[in-house]
Amino acid sequence: MDDSIIMNNNNDDDDDNNTIEHSDEIVSDIISLIHSTTHSSYVICSQLSSKLISYLSQIHMNDNQWHDLEKAVERFDQSIDHPDLRRFRQLIETISICSNDCEERNYTLGRDANTLFESICQLQELLQSHVNLHCTLLSKLIEQQDIQLRLIDVMNLTGMNVGNQIHGILCDIVHLLCQINRTFSVTNVIDHPIVSNCIRIIQTSINSICSTGDNAKPTVIFALRLLTDLLLTNESFPVHVYGQLSNCVFLKSIFDLIENSGEDNELILTAVKFILSFNLRFDYPHENPIMLTLLAVNEQISCRELIERLILLFNRSVDPIECKTTNSIIKFFSDLFGDQATTSDALLYNSDRSLIVEIISRELSDRSITDEATTTYLSLLELILRSQSITSETCTRIDELQTSFRAHLYAENCLKQNRFIINEILRQHCWLSTNDMPFYL
């Protein structure tokens, strides 16, 4: 056989292999794009990509037409007759009718129960997909007065006898609405009875979990998330709602939940985030119902799960609240040590205090001298040392702290507040000072 023929055959084989590899790569990319957007199973993504490729293969497109298609997608997304807008209107109208029907009859929905459950599940799914995609398509619609009246009917259902599961999904729907339209929580939710209903739903669900083992955990999670949303708006609650949130029995039920939820990380973290967000509302520890309740229930609840979770988050430099102005973990620990250390003495072990100091020492070493976050770490350290719970005999990070203090005091660009705090620490705790430290600079 001619050598040139053999070579041509080999080249053809290589071309075929390259084509196959390129095709596999394209299909894999399409499936991955669909999956990353829809979070559907890969089987569904594969079927969808197959239908898409089959459709595209039947039409002949030039480069300009591909560009026109992109414009067509933009027009579709901006259409006032978008299918998701129509679906949203239909669902809240159906739920509103069920809500008013239930309110008029004043008893369980009966024949409307299936309609209501299906509608709120579909609404929850629709809203969740928009939140996942950071889509604001529904935002302007939510601001329309007729829509807001329907949504009030939706929220009213949380005070009706529609069942624990539906109560939870309703709380999640309102949470998702607040995610899509940030003003909705302030304009429509915070003064609505749904806030009081949330508190009641949480207490009822926790009691159900403890007494019968009923799977009401999703309901508690949804209700706590909504309350956390509202707390982080920093808007004022109605007086009676503030009293319900601050009630020792309610807060004790949250602490009980954290301590007795086993390995349910989602439930525990959701409850911890609620506690942290509520704690941000108080400037003075002696007026803080969270600190007062922790002290009051100390002999009944150890709160070890709460403390260990917070120390773990602190060690990882993770603030689950992600508040722009205040680190909620540092704020919580500062409040523990801020009431003449009464609460910290009751809740913390010596090992806890030592670990917190070690974390602070590491953060001071790792952060830039001009980092404004160092001020909050130094302030917390000063509170801990003031409580006399850490001494020269128990502190395991004396050398590291001294090195950090020295670096700050000698630096020309040291923050004024940091310099003041360090000098106060050295003045009150001489065992942390060294001869080469420039005092009162």
Tab-separated table of C-alpha atoms in Angstrom:
chain	number	residue	atom	x	y	z
A	1	MET	CA	0.000	0.000	0.000
A	2	ASP	CA	1.176	3.510	-0.815
A	3	ASP	CA	2.742	5.243	2.193
A	4	SER	CA	0.899	8.476	1.349
A	5	ILE	CA	-2.461	6.667	1.570
A	6	ILE	CA	-1.524	5.287	4.997
A	7	MET	CA	-0.515	8.745	6.160
A	8	ASN	CA	-3.769	10.247	4.873
A	9	ASN	CA	-5.760	7.587	6.706
A	10	ASN	CA	-3.891	8.355	9.910
A	11	ASN	CA	-4.576	12.051	9.469
A	12	ASP	CA	-8.270	11.333	8.928
A	13	ASP	CA	-8.332	9.283	12.122
A	14	ASP	CA	-6.680	12.141	14.034
A	15	ASP	CA	-9.197	14.605	12.625
A	16	ASP	CA	-12.065	12.332	13.645
A	17	ASN	CA	-10.660	12.013	17.153
A	18	ASN	CA	-10.225	15.782	17.429
A	19	THR	CA	-13.783	16.337	16.225
A	20	ILE	CA	-15.150	13.863	18.755
A	21	GLU	CA	-13.160	15.465	21.567
A	22	HIS	CA	-14.306	18.937	20.552
A	23	SER	CA	-17.944	17.795	20.410
A	24	ASP	CA	-17.679	16.159	23.812
A	25	GLU	CA	-16.197	19.348	25.201
A	26	ILE	CA	-18.986	21.537	23.794
A	27	VAL	CA	-21.745	19.244	25.095
A	28	SER	CA	-20.071	19.032	28.497
A	29	ASP	CA	-19.908	22.845	28.659
A	30	ILE	CA	-23.585	23.198	27.698
A	31	ILE	CA	-24.683	20.659	30.313
A	32	SER	CA	-22.527	22.347	32.970
A	33	LEU	CA	-23.986	25.769	32.113
A	34	ILE	CA	-27.542	24.455	32.409
A	35	HIS	CA	-26.730	22.695	35.670
A	36	SER	CA	-25.019	25.729	37.251
A	37	THR	CA	-28.027	27.900	36.371
A	38	THR	CA	-30.931	25.569	37.164
A	39	HIS	CA	-29.319	23.287	39.820
A	40	SER	CA	-31.223	20.435	38.152
A	41	SER	CA	-29.908	16.887	38.001
A	42	TYR	CA	-27.381	16.142	35.272
A	43	VAL	CA	-29.848	13.721	33.652
A	44	ILE	CA	-32.368	16.547	33.169
A	45	CYS	CA	-29.610	18.901	31.971
A	46	SER	CA	-28.450	16.303	29.462
A	47	GLN	CA	-31.975	15.822	28.092
A	48	LEU	CA	-32.489	19.579	27.847
A	49	SER	CA	-29.165	20.062	26.022
A	50	SER	CA	-30.127	17.283	23.575
A	51	LYS	CA	-33.426	19.004	22.743
A	52	LEU	CA	-31.674	22.361	22.438
A	53	ILE	CA	-29.029	21.002	20.048
A	54	SER	CA	-31.701	19.184	18.046
A	55	TYR	CA	-33.680	22.414	17.643
A	56	LEU	CA	-30.635	24.508	16.713
A	57	SER	CA	-29.559	21.927	14.123
A	58	GLN	CA	-32.852	22.436	12.251
A	59	ILE	CA	-32.304	26.148	11.740
A	60	HIS	CA	-29.570	27.923	9.842
A	61	MET	CA	-28.140	30.953	11.604
A	62	ASN	CA	-25.549	33.464	10.486
A	63	ASP	CA	-23.485	35.605	12.884
A	64	ASN	CA	-25.865	38.584	12.760
A	65	GLN	CA	-28.839	36.399	13.594
A	66	TRP	CA	-27.062	34.995	16.668
A	67	HIS	CA	-26.621	38.586	17.847
A	68	ASP	CA	-30.330	39.240	17.222
A	69	LEU	CA	-31.176	36.207	19.345
A	70	GLU	CA	-29.277	37.676	22.298
A	71	LYS	CA	-31.334	40.864	21.934
A	72	ALA	CA	-34.505	38.769	21.797
A	73	VAL	CA	-33.591	37.140	25.146
A	74	GLU	CA	-33.135	40.604	26.686
A	75	ARG	CA	-36.557	41.700	25.359
A	76	PHE	CA	-38.116	38.537	26.762
A	77	ASP	CA	-36.621	39.160	30.223
A	78	GLN	CA	-37.834	42.778	30.240
A	79	SER	CA	-41.348	42.048	28.977
A	80	ILE	CA	-44.217	43.202	31.207
A	81	ASP	CA	-45.999	40.033	30.102
A	82	HIS	CA	-43.178	37.762	31.282
A	83	PRO	CA	-44.500	34.265	32.163
A	84	ASP	CA	-43.051	34.488	35.689
A	85	LEU	CA	-44.869	37.785	36.297
A	86	ARG	CA	-48.151	36.241	35.161
A	87	ARG	CA	-47.530	33.152	37.256
A	88	PHE	CA	-46.709	35.247	40.323
A	89	ARG	CA	-49.959	37.214	39.960
A	90	GLN	CA	-52.020	34.054	39.498
A	91	LEU	CA	-50.518	32.331	42.539
A	92	ILE	CA	-50.920	35.217	44.988
A	93	GLU	CA	-54.471	35.785	43.729
A	94	THR	CA	-55.341	32.139	44.400
A	95	ILE	CA	-53.722	32.252	47.860
A	96	SER	CA	-55.473	35.566	48.616
A	97	ILE	CA	-58.866	34.054	47.782
A	98	CYS	CA	-58.124	31.067	50.036
A	99	SER	CA	-57.011	33.434	52.810
A	100	ASN	CA	-60.174	35.531	52.669
A	101	ASP	CA	-62.341	32.428	52.390
A	102	CYS	CA	-60.664	30.918	55.451
A	103	GLU	CA	-61.021	34.163	57.412
A	104	GLU	CA	-64.731	34.444	56.615
A	105	ARG	CA	-65.487	30.850	57.583
A	106	ASN	CA	-63.143	30.968	60.581
A	107	TYR	CA	-62.274	27.280	60.458
A	108	THR	CA	-59.870	24.904	58.737
A	109	LEU	CA	-59.736	25.298	54.959
A	110	GLY	CA	-61.245	21.913	54.195
A	111	ARG	CA	-61.668	21.540	50.421
A	112	ASP	CA	-59.395	24.566	49.814
A	113	ALA	CA	-56.478	22.944	51.643
A	114	ASN	CA	-55.009	21.194	48.592
A	115	THR	CA	-55.357	24.286	46.428
A	116	LEU	CA	-53.659	26.424	49.055
A	117	PHE	CA	-50.816	23.970	49.673
A	118	GLU	CA	-50.084	23.508	45.977
A	119	SER	CA	-50.203	27.264	45.347
A	120	ILE	CA	-47.880	28.259	48.177
A	121	CYS	CA	-45.406	25.497	47.262
A	122	GLN	CA	-45.340	26.740	43.656
A	123	LEU	CA	-44.947	30.343	44.852
A	124	GLN	CA	-42.097	29.325	47.155
A	125	GLU	CA	-40.365	27.506	44.288
A	126	LEU	CA	-40.812	30.479	41.934
A	127	LEU	CA	-39.430	32.989	44.440
A	128	GLN	CA	-36.519	30.721	45.404
A	129	SER	CA	-35.464	30.390	41.769
A	130	HIS	CA	-35.422	34.187	41.406
A	131	VAL	CA	-33.380	34.608	44.605
A	132	ASN	CA	-30.908	31.929	43.517
A	133	LEU	CA	-30.364	33.738	40.205
A	134	HIS	CA	-30.227	37.201	41.847
A	135	CYS	CA	-33.116	38.149	39.554
A	136	THR	CA	-34.962	41.424	40.275
A	137	LEU	CA	-37.742	40.880	37.743
A	138	LEU	CA	-40.413	40.701	40.480
A	139	SER	CA	-39.085	43.624	42.521
A	140	LYS	CA	-41.095	46.412	40.865
A	141	LEU	CA	-44.213	44.250	40.755
A	142	ILE	CA	-43.992	43.715	44.526
A	143	GLU	CA	-44.148	47.502	44.998
A	144	GLN	CA	-47.522	47.817	43.249
A	145	GLN	CA	-50.405	48.549	45.606
A	146	ASP	CA	-52.756	45.857	44.314
A	147	ILE	CA	-49.992	43.262	44.667
A	148	GLN	CA	-49.166	44.406	48.194
A	149	LEU	CA	-52.821	44.006	49.212
A	150	ARG	CA	-52.706	40.420	47.930
A	151	LEU	CA	-49.445	39.802	49.787
A	152	ILE	CA	-51.028	41.065	53.015
A	153	ASP	CA	-53.675	38.362	52.550
A	154	VAL	CA	-50.855	35.853	52.095
A	155	MET	CA	-49.202	36.980	55.350
A	156	ASN	CA	-52.552	36.900	57.176
A	157	LEU	CA	-52.611	33.133	56.724
A	158	THR	CA	-49.848	32.782	59.335
A	159	GLY	CA	-52.477	33.635	61.950
A	160	MET	CA	-55.038	31.106	60.685
A	161	ASN	CA	-55.580	27.406	61.248
A	162	VAL	CA	-53.831	26.164	58.115
A	163	GLY	CA	-51.302	23.815	59.700
A	164	ASN	CA	-47.733	24.003	60.911
A	165	GLN	CA	-46.156	23.068	57.568
A	166	ILE	CA	-48.018	25.779	55.663
A	167	HIS	CA	-47.107	28.321	58.352
A	168	GLY	CA	-43.440	27.518	57.776
A	169	ILE	CA	-43.645	27.808	53.988
A	170	LEU	CA	-45.489	31.133	54.320
A	171	CYS	CA	-42.667	32.465	56.502
A	172	ASP	CA	-40.170	31.370	53.861
A	173	ILE	CA	-42.204	33.068	51.114
A	174	VAL	CA	-42.100	36.370	53.001
A	175	HIS	CA	-38.362	35.877	53.656
A	176	LEU	CA	-37.821	35.399	49.907
A	177	LEU	CA	-39.939	38.458	49.083
A	178	CYS	CA	-37.704	40.483	51.407
A	179	GLN	CA	-34.656	39.147	49.549
A	180	ILE	CA	-36.069	40.195	46.170
A	181	ASN	CA	-37.297	43.615	47.320
A	182	ARG	CA	-35.304	44.994	50.255
A	183	THR	CA	-37.885	47.659	51.126
A	184	PHE	CA	-40.742	45.151	51.437
A	185	SER	CA	-39.729	44.138	54.969
A	186	VAL	CA	-39.892	47.746	56.184
A	187	THR	CA	-42.978	48.893	54.291
A	188	ASN	CA	-45.178	45.823	54.698
A	189	VAL	CA	-43.836	43.213	57.102
A	190	ILE	CA	-42.353	44.695	60.263
A	191	ASP	CA	-45.686	46.203	61.426
A	192	HIS	CA	-47.776	43.233	60.283
A	193	PRO	CA	-49.109	40.593	62.747
A	194	ILE	CA	-46.929	38.026	60.929
A	195	VAL	CA	-44.067	39.015	63.263
A	196	SER	CA	-46.054	38.023	66.363
A	197	ASN	CA	-47.292	34.961	64.499
A	198	CYS	CA	-43.668	33.981	63.761
A	199	ILE	CA	-42.831	34.042	67.461
A	200	ARG	CA	-45.907	31.941	68.275
A	201	ILE	CA	-45.144	29.510	65.425
A	202	ILE	CA	-41.565	29.058	66.682
A	203	GLN	CA	-42.637	28.374	70.272
A	204	THR	CA	-45.391	25.977	69.197
A	205	SER	CA	-43.058	24.133	66.828
A	206	ILE	CA	-40.269	23.835	69.404
A	207	ASN	CA	-42.736	22.431	71.935
A	208	SER	CA	-43.936	19.971	69.292
A	209	ILE	CA	-40.363	18.892	68.521
A	210	CYS	CA	-39.547	18.380	72.213
A	211	SER	CA	-42.766	16.618	73.221
A	212	THR	CA	-43.650	14.425	70.246
A	213	GLY	CA	-40.561	14.484	68.035
A	214	ASP	CA	-42.714	16.034	65.307
A	215	ASN	CA	-40.669	17.113	62.303
A	216	ALA	CA	-41.390	20.837	62.666
A	217	LYS	CA	-37.746	21.827	62.176
A	218	PRO	CA	-38.227	23.314	58.677
A	219	THR	CA	-40.997	25.530	60.056
A	220	VAL	CA	-38.737	26.787	62.855
A	221	ILE	CA	-35.919	27.480	60.381
A	222	PHE	CA	-38.189	29.455	58.037
A	223	ALA	CA	-39.701	31.514	60.869
A	224	LEU	CA	-36.298	32.273	62.442
A	225	ARG	CA	-34.894	33.365	59.074
A	226	LEU	CA	-37.740	35.834	58.614
A	227	LEU	CA	-37.276	37.273	62.116
A	228	THR	CA	-33.533	37.604	61.454
A	229	ASP	CA	-34.284	39.506	58.222
A	230	LEU	CA	-36.469	41.939	60.118
A	231	LEU	CA	-34.005	42.398	62.983
A	232	LEU	CA	-31.232	43.310	60.545
A	233	THR	CA	-33.290	46.134	59.037
A	234	ASN	CA	-32.577	48.024	62.271
A	235	GLU	CA	-36.133	49.387	62.088
A	236	SER	CA	-38.240	49.699	65.242
A	237	PHE	CA	-40.711	46.940	66.079
A	238	PRO	CA	-44.128	47.599	67.597
A	239	VAL	CA	-43.857	47.720	71.405
A	240	HIS	CA	-45.791	44.488	71.956
A	241	VAL	CA	-43.575	42.619	69.436
A	242	TYR	CA	-40.429	43.877	71.148
A	243	GLY	CA	-41.849	42.532	74.407
A	244	GLN	CA	-42.512	39.132	72.827
A	245	LEU	CA	-39.001	38.918	71.381
A	246	SER	CA	-37.446	39.924	74.706
A	247	ASN	CA	-39.567	37.521	76.730
A	248	CYS	CA	-37.400	35.220	78.845
A	249	VAL	CA	-39.578	32.173	78.061
A	250	PHE	CA	-39.227	32.724	74.302
A	251	LEU	CA	-35.471	33.282	74.441
A	252	LYS	CA	-35.050	30.266	76.720
A	253	SER	CA	-36.843	28.140	74.105
A	254	ILE	CA	-34.289	29.303	71.491
A	255	PHE	CA	-31.362	28.445	73.785
A	256	ASP	CA	-32.982	25.052	74.484
A	257	LEU	CA	-33.274	24.497	70.742
A	258	ILE	CA	-29.579	25.237	70.180
A	259	GLU	CA	-28.497	22.900	72.962
A	260	ASN	CA	-30.789	19.998	72.076
A	261	SER	CA	-30.749	19.822	68.274
A	262	GLY	CA	-28.019	17.209	68.041
A	263	GLU	CA	-26.142	17.348	64.741
A	264	ASP	CA	-28.722	19.465	62.904
A	265	ASN	CA	-26.258	22.152	61.819
A	266	GLU	CA	-28.739	24.127	59.718
A	267	LEU	CA	-31.209	24.452	62.581
A	268	ILE	CA	-28.505	25.369	65.112
A	269	LEU	CA	-26.816	27.928	62.859
A	270	THR	CA	-30.179	29.530	62.008
A	271	ALA	CA	-30.968	29.895	65.725
A	272	VAL	CA	-27.480	31.276	66.427
A	273	LYS	CA	-27.894	33.842	63.650
A	274	PHE	CA	-31.199	34.937	65.166
A	275	ILE	CA	-29.555	35.394	68.588
A	276	LEU	CA	-26.649	37.355	67.081
A	277	SER	CA	-28.928	39.605	65.025
A	278	PHE	CA	-31.164	40.327	68.039
A	279	ASN	CA	-28.103	41.023	70.195
A	280	LEU	CA	-27.014	43.759	67.762
A	281	ARG	CA	-30.064	45.733	68.867
A	282	PHE	CA	-28.735	46.472	72.370
A	283	ASP	CA	-26.007	48.895	73.383
A	284	TYR	CA	-25.805	48.096	77.103
A	285	PRO	CA	-25.363	44.540	78.451
A	286	HIS	CA	-27.313	45.236	81.661
A	287	GLU	CA	-30.366	46.125	79.501
A	288	ASN	CA	-29.860	43.290	77.033
A	289	PRO	CA	-32.569	40.591	77.414
A	290	ILE	CA	-30.276	37.999	75.798
A	291	MET	CA	-27.584	38.477	78.447
A	292	LEU	CA	-30.182	38.659	81.225
A	293	THR	CA	-31.857	35.451	80.028
A	294	LEU	CA	-28.534	33.610	79.695
A	295	LEU	CA	-27.761	34.521	83.286
A	296	ALA	CA	-31.243	33.601	84.516
A	297	VAL	CA	-31.340	30.152	82.888
A	298	ASN	CA	-27.691	29.273	83.518
A	299	GLU	CA	-28.505	26.617	86.110
A	300	GLN	CA	-31.086	25.019	83.784
A	301	ILE	CA	-29.204	25.216	80.471
A	302	SER	CA	-25.435	24.956	80.061
A	303	CYS	CA	-25.405	26.819	76.702
A	304	ARG	CA	-22.182	24.984	75.817
A	305	GLU	CA	-23.301	24.376	72.231
A	306	LEU	CA	-23.913	28.093	71.765
A	307	ILE	CA	-20.570	29.137	73.285
A	308	GLU	CA	-18.576	26.512	71.380
A	309	ARG	CA	-20.251	27.441	68.091
A	310	LEU	CA	-19.454	31.113	68.631
A	311	ILE	CA	-15.830	30.423	69.525
A	312	LEU	CA	-15.500	28.211	66.432
A	313	LEU	CA	-16.898	30.984	64.217
A	314	PHE	CA	-14.654	33.526	65.940
A	315	ASN	CA	-11.631	31.306	65.345
A	316	ARG	CA	-12.485	31.071	61.638
A	317	SER	CA	-13.072	34.839	61.352
A	318	VAL	CA	-16.589	34.102	60.150
A	319	ASP	CA	-19.454	36.409	61.004
A	320	PRO	CA	-22.671	34.616	59.923
A	321	ILE	CA	-24.596	37.885	60.058
A	322	GLU	CA	-22.209	39.695	57.702
A	323	CYS	CA	-23.172	43.034	59.205
A	324	LYS	CA	-21.320	45.871	57.465
A	325	THR	CA	-20.759	47.970	60.582
A	326	THR	CA	-20.388	45.523	63.487
A	327	ASN	CA	-18.882	42.074	63.940
A	328	SER	CA	-21.765	40.244	65.632
A	329	ILE	CA	-19.504	37.610	67.229
A	330	ILE	CA	-17.216	40.210	68.833
A	331	LYS	CA	-20.298	42.194	69.892
A	332	PHE	CA	-21.718	39.104	71.630
A	333	PHE	CA	-18.479	38.333	73.494
A	334	SER	CA	-18.074	42.001	74.401
A	335	ASP	CA	-21.537	41.943	75.961
A	336	LEU	CA	-20.654	38.786	77.896
A	337	PHE	CA	-17.679	40.565	79.468
A	338	GLY	CA	-19.298	43.990	79.591
A	339	ASP	CA	-21.541	43.597	82.645
A	340	GLN	CA	-18.791	43.379	85.254
A	341	ALA	CA	-18.085	39.901	83.822
A	342	THR	CA	-21.101	38.429	85.650
A	343	THR	CA	-22.448	36.676	82.559
A	344	SER	CA	-19.032	35.538	81.341
A	345	ASP	CA	-18.229	34.068	84.775
A	346	ALA	CA	-21.437	32.050	84.619
A	347	LEU	CA	-21.111	30.828	81.016
A	348	LEU	CA	-17.411	30.569	80.168
A	349	TYR	CA	-14.744	28.147	81.295
A	350	ASN	CA	-11.191	29.350	81.854
A	351	SER	CA	-10.226	27.444	78.733
A	352	ASP	CA	-12.840	29.422	76.775
A	353	ARG	CA	-11.320	32.729	77.867
A	354	SER	CA	-7.803	31.567	77.085
A	355	LEU	CA	-8.866	30.421	73.620
A	356	ILE	CA	-10.580	33.746	72.890
A	357	VAL	CA	-7.406	35.600	73.912
A	358	GLU	CA	-5.320	33.329	71.675
A	359	ILE	CA	-7.597	34.099	68.726
A	360	ILE	CA	-7.366	37.840	69.408
A	361	SER	CA	-3.568	37.594	69.622
A	362	ARG	CA	-3.428	35.824	66.259
A	363	GLU	CA	-5.730	38.365	64.620
A	364	LEU	CA	-3.630	41.278	65.905
A	365	SER	CA	-0.499	39.622	64.522
A	366	ASP	CA	-2.008	38.797	61.145
A	367	ARG	CA	-3.796	42.069	60.459
A	368	SER	CA	-2.330	45.324	59.216
A	369	ILE	CA	-1.752	48.050	61.808
A	370	THR	CA	-4.066	50.318	59.820
A	371	ASP	CA	-6.852	47.709	59.704
A	372	GLU	CA	-9.816	49.291	61.492
A	373	ALA	CA	-11.062	45.840	62.543
A	374	THR	CA	-8.154	45.626	65.007
A	375	THR	CA	-9.907	48.197	67.193
A	376	THR	CA	-12.771	45.800	67.952
A	377	TYR	CA	-10.334	42.990	68.800
A	378	LEU	CA	-8.365	45.268	71.134
A	379	SER	CA	-11.562	46.496	72.794
A	380	LEU	CA	-12.669	42.910	73.451
A	381	LEU	CA	-9.220	42.057	74.824
A	382	GLU	CA	-9.395	45.033	77.188
A	383	LEU	CA	-12.787	43.857	78.508
A	384	ILE	CA	-11.510	40.315	79.074
A	385	LEU	CA	-8.418	41.527	80.907
A	386	ARG	CA	-10.478	43.931	82.975
A	387	SER	CA	-12.496	40.980	84.290
A	388	GLN	CA	-9.268	39.661	85.896
A	389	SER	CA	-10.039	36.227	84.466
A	390	ILE	CA	-6.733	36.230	82.538
A	391	THR	CA	-3.519	36.786	84.492
A	392	SER	CA	0.209	36.486	83.846
A	393	GLU	CA	0.001	32.903	85.152
A	394	THR	CA	-2.882	31.865	82.858
A	395	CYS	CA	-2.119	33.854	79.695
A	396	THR	CA	-0.357	31.682	77.117
A	397	ARG	CA	0.169	34.440	74.568
A	398	ILE	CA	2.122	37.079	76.504
A	399	ASP	CA	5.014	37.244	74.029
A	400	GLU	CA	2.730	37.506	70.990
A	401	LEU	CA	0.598	40.212	72.601
A	402	GLN	CA	3.664	42.203	73.624
A	403	THR	CA	5.030	41.994	70.088
A	404	SER	CA	1.715	43.265	68.654
A	405	PHE	CA	1.494	46.086	71.220
A	406	ARG	CA	5.058	47.144	70.474
A	407	ALA	CA	4.420	47.151	66.708
A	408	HIS	CA	1.346	49.344	67.106
A	409	LEU	CA	2.918	51.806	69.534
A	410	TYR	CA	6.048	52.325	67.419
A	411	ALA	CA	4.126	52.677	64.128
A	412	GLU	CA	3.529	56.241	62.979
A	413	ASN	CA	0.310	55.197	61.230
A	414	CYS	CA	-1.140	53.426	64.284
A	415	LEU	CA	-4.833	54.238	64.700
A	416	LYS	CA	-5.371	56.743	67.501
A	417	GLN	CA	-8.063	54.631	69.160
A	418	ASN	CA	-5.819	51.548	69.094
A	419	ARG	CA	-2.964	53.453	70.695
A	420	PHE	CA	-5.300	54.619	73.463
A	421	ILE	CA	-6.666	51.093	74.155
A	422	ILE	CA	-3.194	49.547	74.261
A	423	ASN	CA	-1.956	52.176	76.684
A	424	GLU	CA	-4.977	51.538	78.908
A	425	ILE	CA	-4.253	47.795	78.876
A	426	LEU	CA	-0.584	48.346	79.770
A	427	ARG	CA	-1.475	50.826	82.494
A	428	GLN	CA	-3.870	48.386	84.177
A	429	HIS	CA	-1.907	45.182	83.532
A	430	CYS	CA	1.773	45.831	84.072
A	431	TRP	CA	2.694	42.199	83.444
A	432	LEU	CA	2.020	42.797	79.735
A	433	SER	CA	4.438	45.731	79.448
A	434	THR	CA	8.163	45.653	78.669
A	435	ASN	CA	10.891	48.212	79.215
A	436	ASP	CA	11.131	49.061	75.523
A	437	MET	CA	7.424	49.916	75.096
A	438	PRO	CA	6.791	53.631	74.414
A	439	PHE	CA	3.998	54.470	76.846
A	440	TYR	CA	1.463	57.249	76.250
A	441	LEU	CA	2.592	58.000	72.711
